[in-house]
mmCIF file with all atom_site columns, C-alpha atoms in Angstrom:
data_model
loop_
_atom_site.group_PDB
_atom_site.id
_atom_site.type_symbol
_atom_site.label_atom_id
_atom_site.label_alt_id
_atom_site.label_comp_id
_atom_site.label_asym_id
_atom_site.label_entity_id
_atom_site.label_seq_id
_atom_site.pdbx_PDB_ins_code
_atom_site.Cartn_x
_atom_site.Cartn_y
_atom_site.Cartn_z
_atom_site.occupancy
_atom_site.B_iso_or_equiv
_atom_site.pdbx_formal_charge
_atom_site.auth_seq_id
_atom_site.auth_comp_id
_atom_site.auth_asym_id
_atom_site.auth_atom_id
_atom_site.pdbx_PDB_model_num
ATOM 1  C CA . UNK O 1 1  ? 122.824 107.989 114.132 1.00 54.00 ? 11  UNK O CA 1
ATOM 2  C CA . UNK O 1 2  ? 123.260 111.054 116.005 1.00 55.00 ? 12  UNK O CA 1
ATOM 3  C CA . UNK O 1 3  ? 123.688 113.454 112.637 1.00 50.00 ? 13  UNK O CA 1
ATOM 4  C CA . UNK O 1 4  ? 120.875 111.576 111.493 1.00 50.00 ? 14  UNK O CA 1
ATOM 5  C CA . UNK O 1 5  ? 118.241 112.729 114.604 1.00 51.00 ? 15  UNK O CA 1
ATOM 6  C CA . UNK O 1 6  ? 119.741 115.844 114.744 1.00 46.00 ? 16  UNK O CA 1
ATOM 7  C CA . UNK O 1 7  ? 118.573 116.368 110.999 1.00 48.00 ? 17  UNK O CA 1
ATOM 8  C CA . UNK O 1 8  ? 115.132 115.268 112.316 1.00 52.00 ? 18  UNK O CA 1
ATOM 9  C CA . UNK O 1 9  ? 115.149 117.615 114.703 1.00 49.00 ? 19  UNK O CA 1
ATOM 10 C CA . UNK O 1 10 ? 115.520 120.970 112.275 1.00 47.00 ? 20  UNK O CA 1
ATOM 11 C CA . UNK O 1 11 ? 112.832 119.973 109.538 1.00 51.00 ? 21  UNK O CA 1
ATOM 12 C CA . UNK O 1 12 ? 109.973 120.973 111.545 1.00 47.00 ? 22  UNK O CA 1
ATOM 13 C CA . UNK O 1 13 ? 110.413 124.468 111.596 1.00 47.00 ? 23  UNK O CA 1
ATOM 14 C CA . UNK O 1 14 ? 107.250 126.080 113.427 1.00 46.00 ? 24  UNK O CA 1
ATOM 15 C CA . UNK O 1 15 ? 105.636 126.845 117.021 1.00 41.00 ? 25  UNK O CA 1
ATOM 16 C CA . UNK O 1 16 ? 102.826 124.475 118.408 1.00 44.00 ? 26  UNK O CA 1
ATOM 17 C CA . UNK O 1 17 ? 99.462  125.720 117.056 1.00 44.00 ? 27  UNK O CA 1
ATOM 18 C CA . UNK O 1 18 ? 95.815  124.734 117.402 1.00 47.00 ? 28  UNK O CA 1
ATOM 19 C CA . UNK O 1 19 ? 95.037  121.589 115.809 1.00 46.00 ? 29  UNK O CA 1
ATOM 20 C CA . UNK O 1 20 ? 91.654  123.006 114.261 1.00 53.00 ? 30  UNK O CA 1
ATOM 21 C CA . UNK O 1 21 ? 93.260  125.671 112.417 1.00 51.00 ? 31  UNK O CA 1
ATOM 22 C CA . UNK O 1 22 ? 93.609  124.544 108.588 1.00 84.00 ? 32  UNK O CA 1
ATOM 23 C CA . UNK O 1 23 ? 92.550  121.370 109.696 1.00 90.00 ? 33  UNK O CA 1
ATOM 24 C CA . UNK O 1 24 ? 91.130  120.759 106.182 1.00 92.00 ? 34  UNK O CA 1
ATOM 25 C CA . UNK O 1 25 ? 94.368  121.554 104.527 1.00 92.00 ? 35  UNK O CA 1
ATOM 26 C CA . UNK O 1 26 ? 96.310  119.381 106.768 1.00 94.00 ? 36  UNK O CA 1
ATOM 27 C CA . UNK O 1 27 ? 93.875  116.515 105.661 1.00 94.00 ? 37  UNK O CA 1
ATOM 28 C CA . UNK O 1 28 ? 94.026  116.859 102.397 1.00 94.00 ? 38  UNK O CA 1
ATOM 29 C CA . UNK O 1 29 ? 98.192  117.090 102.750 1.00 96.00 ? 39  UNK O CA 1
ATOM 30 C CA . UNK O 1 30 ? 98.499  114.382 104.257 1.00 96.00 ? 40  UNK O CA 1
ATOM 31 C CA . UNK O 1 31 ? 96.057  111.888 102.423 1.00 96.00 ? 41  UNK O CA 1
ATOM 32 C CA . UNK O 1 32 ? 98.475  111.965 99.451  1.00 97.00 ? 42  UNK O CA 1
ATOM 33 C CA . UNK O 1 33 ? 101.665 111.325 101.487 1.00 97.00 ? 43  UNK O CA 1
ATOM 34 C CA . UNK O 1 34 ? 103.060 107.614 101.268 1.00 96.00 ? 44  UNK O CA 1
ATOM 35 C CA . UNK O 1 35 ? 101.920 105.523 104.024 1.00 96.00 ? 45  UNK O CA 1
ATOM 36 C CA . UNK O 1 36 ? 104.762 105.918 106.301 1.00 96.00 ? 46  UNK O CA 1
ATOM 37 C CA . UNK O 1 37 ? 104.700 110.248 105.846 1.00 97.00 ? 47  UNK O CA 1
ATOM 38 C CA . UNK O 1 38 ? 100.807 109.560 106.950 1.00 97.00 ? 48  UNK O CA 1
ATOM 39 C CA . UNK O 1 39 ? 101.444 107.737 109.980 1.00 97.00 ? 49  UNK O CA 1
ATOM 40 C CA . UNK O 1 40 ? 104.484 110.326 111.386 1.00 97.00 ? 50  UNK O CA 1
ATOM 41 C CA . UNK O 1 41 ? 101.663 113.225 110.297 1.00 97.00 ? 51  UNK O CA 1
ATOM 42 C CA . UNK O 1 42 ? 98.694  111.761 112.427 1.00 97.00 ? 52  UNK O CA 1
ATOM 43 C CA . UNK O 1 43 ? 101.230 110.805 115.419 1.00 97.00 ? 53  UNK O CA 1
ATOM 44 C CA . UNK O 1 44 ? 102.625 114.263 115.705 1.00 96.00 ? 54  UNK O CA 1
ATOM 45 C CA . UNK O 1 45 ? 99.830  116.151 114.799 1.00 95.00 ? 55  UNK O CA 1
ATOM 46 C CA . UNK O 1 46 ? 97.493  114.740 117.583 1.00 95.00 ? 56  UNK O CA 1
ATOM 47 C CA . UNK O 1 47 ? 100.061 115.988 119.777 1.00 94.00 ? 57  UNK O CA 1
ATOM 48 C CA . UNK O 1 48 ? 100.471 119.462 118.833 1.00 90.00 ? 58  UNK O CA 1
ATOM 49 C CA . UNK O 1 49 ? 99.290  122.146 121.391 1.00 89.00 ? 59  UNK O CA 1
ATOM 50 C CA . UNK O 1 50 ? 100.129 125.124 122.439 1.00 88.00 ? 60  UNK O CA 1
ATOM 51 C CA . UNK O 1 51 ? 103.604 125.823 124.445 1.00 89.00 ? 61  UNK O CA 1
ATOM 52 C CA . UNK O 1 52 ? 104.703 121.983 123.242 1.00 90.00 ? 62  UNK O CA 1
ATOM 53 C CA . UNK O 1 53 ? 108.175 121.969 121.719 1.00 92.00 ? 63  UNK O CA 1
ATOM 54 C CA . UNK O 1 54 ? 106.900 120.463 118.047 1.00 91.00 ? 64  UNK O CA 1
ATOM 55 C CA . UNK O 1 55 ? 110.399 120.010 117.099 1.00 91.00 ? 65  UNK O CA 1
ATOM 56 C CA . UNK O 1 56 ? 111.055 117.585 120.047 1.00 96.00 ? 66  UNK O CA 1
ATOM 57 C CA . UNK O 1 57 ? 107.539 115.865 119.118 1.00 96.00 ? 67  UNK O CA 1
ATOM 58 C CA . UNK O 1 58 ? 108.505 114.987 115.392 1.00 96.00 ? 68  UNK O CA 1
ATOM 59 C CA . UNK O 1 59 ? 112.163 113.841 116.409 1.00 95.00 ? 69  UNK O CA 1
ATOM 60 C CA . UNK O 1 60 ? 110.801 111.466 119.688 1.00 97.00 ? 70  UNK O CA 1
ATOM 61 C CA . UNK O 1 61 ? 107.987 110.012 116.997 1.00 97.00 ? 71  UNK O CA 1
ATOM 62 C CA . UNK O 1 62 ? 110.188 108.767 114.367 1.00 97.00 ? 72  UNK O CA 1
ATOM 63 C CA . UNK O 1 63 ? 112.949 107.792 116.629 1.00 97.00 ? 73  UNK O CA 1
ATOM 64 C CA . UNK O 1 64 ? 110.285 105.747 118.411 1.00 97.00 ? 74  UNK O CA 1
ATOM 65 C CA . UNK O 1 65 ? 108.881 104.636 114.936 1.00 97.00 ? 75  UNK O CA 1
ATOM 66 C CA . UNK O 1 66 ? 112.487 103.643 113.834 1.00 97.00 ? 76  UNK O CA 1
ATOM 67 C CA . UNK O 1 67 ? 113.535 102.080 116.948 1.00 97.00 ? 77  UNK O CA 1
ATOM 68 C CA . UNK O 1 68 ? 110.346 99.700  116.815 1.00 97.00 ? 78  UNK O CA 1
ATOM 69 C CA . UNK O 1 69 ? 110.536 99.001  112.990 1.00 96.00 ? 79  UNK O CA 1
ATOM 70 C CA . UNK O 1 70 ? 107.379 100.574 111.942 1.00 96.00 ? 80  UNK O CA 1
ATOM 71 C CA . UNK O 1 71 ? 109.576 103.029 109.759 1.00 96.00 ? 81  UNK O CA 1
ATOM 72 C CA . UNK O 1 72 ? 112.551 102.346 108.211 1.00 95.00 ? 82  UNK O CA 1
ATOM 73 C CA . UNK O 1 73 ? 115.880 104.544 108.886 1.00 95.00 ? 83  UNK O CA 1
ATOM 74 C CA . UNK O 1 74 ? 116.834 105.104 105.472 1.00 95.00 ? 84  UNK O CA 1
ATOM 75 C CA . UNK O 1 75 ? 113.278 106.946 104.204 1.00 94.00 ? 85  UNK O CA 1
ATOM 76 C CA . UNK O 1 76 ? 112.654 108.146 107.517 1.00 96.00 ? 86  UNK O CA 1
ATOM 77 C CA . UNK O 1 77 ? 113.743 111.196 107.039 1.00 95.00 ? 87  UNK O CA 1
ATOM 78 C CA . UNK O 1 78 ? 111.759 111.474 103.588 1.00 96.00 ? 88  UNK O CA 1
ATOM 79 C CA . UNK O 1 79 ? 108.974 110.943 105.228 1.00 96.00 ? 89  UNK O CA 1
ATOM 80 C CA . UNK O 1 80 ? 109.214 113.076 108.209 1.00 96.00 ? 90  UNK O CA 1
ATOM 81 C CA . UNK O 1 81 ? 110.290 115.823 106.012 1.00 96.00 ? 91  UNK O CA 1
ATOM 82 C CA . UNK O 1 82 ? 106.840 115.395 103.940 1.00 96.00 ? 92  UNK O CA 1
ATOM 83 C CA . UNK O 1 83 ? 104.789 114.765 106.720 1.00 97.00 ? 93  UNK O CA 1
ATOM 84 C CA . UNK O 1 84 ? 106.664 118.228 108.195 1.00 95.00 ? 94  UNK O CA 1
ATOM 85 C CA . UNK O 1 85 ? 105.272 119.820 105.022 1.00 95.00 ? 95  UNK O CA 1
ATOM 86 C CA . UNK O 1 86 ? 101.535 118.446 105.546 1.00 95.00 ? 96  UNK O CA 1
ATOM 87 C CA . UNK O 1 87 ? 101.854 119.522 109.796 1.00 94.00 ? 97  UNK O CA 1
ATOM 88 C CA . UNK O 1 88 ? 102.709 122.842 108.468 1.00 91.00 ? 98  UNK O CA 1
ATOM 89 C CA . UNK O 1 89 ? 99.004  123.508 107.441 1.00 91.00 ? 99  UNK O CA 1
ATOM 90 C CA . UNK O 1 90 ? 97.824  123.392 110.545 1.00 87.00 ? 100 UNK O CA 1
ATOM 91 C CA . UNK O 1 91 ? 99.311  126.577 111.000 1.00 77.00 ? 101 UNK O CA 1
ATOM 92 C CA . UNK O 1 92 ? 97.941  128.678 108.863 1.00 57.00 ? 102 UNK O CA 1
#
């Protein structure tokens, strides 16, 4: 389990930014992710400012989301890897 959240923790590789910034982008992103991808996108994106560690945010979400069996372990990482890809957006 510990490999596993450790890979969690590397596949968001950016610095906190602004949520408004390519909002639009991020929207659009994340609207054609699978449900789960969605959910990890709108939890950790509404939680993205500046100076917070995103890495830390993505890997306490789907642990959380794991833990309490709204996700399931073996596509979590899928989908926090796509949802990664959608959060991305917001920082260009």
């Amino acid at each position: 389990m510990k490999q596993y959240i450790a890979m969690i923790a590397v596949i968001l590789p950016f610095s906190a930014t602004p949520a408004h910034a390519g909002k639009e982008d991020f929207i659009v992103c994340r609207d054609a992710l699978p449900t789960a991808a969605q959910e990890i996108a709108n939890r950790v994106a509404v939680q993205l400012k500046p100076g917070v560690d995103a890495k830390q945010i993505m890997k306490s979400t789907v642990i959380d989301m794991v833990k309490s069996g709204e996700i399931e372990r073996k596509t979590a990482k899928q989908s926090a890897t796509s949802a990664a890809e959608c959060l991305m957006k917001l920082k260009s």
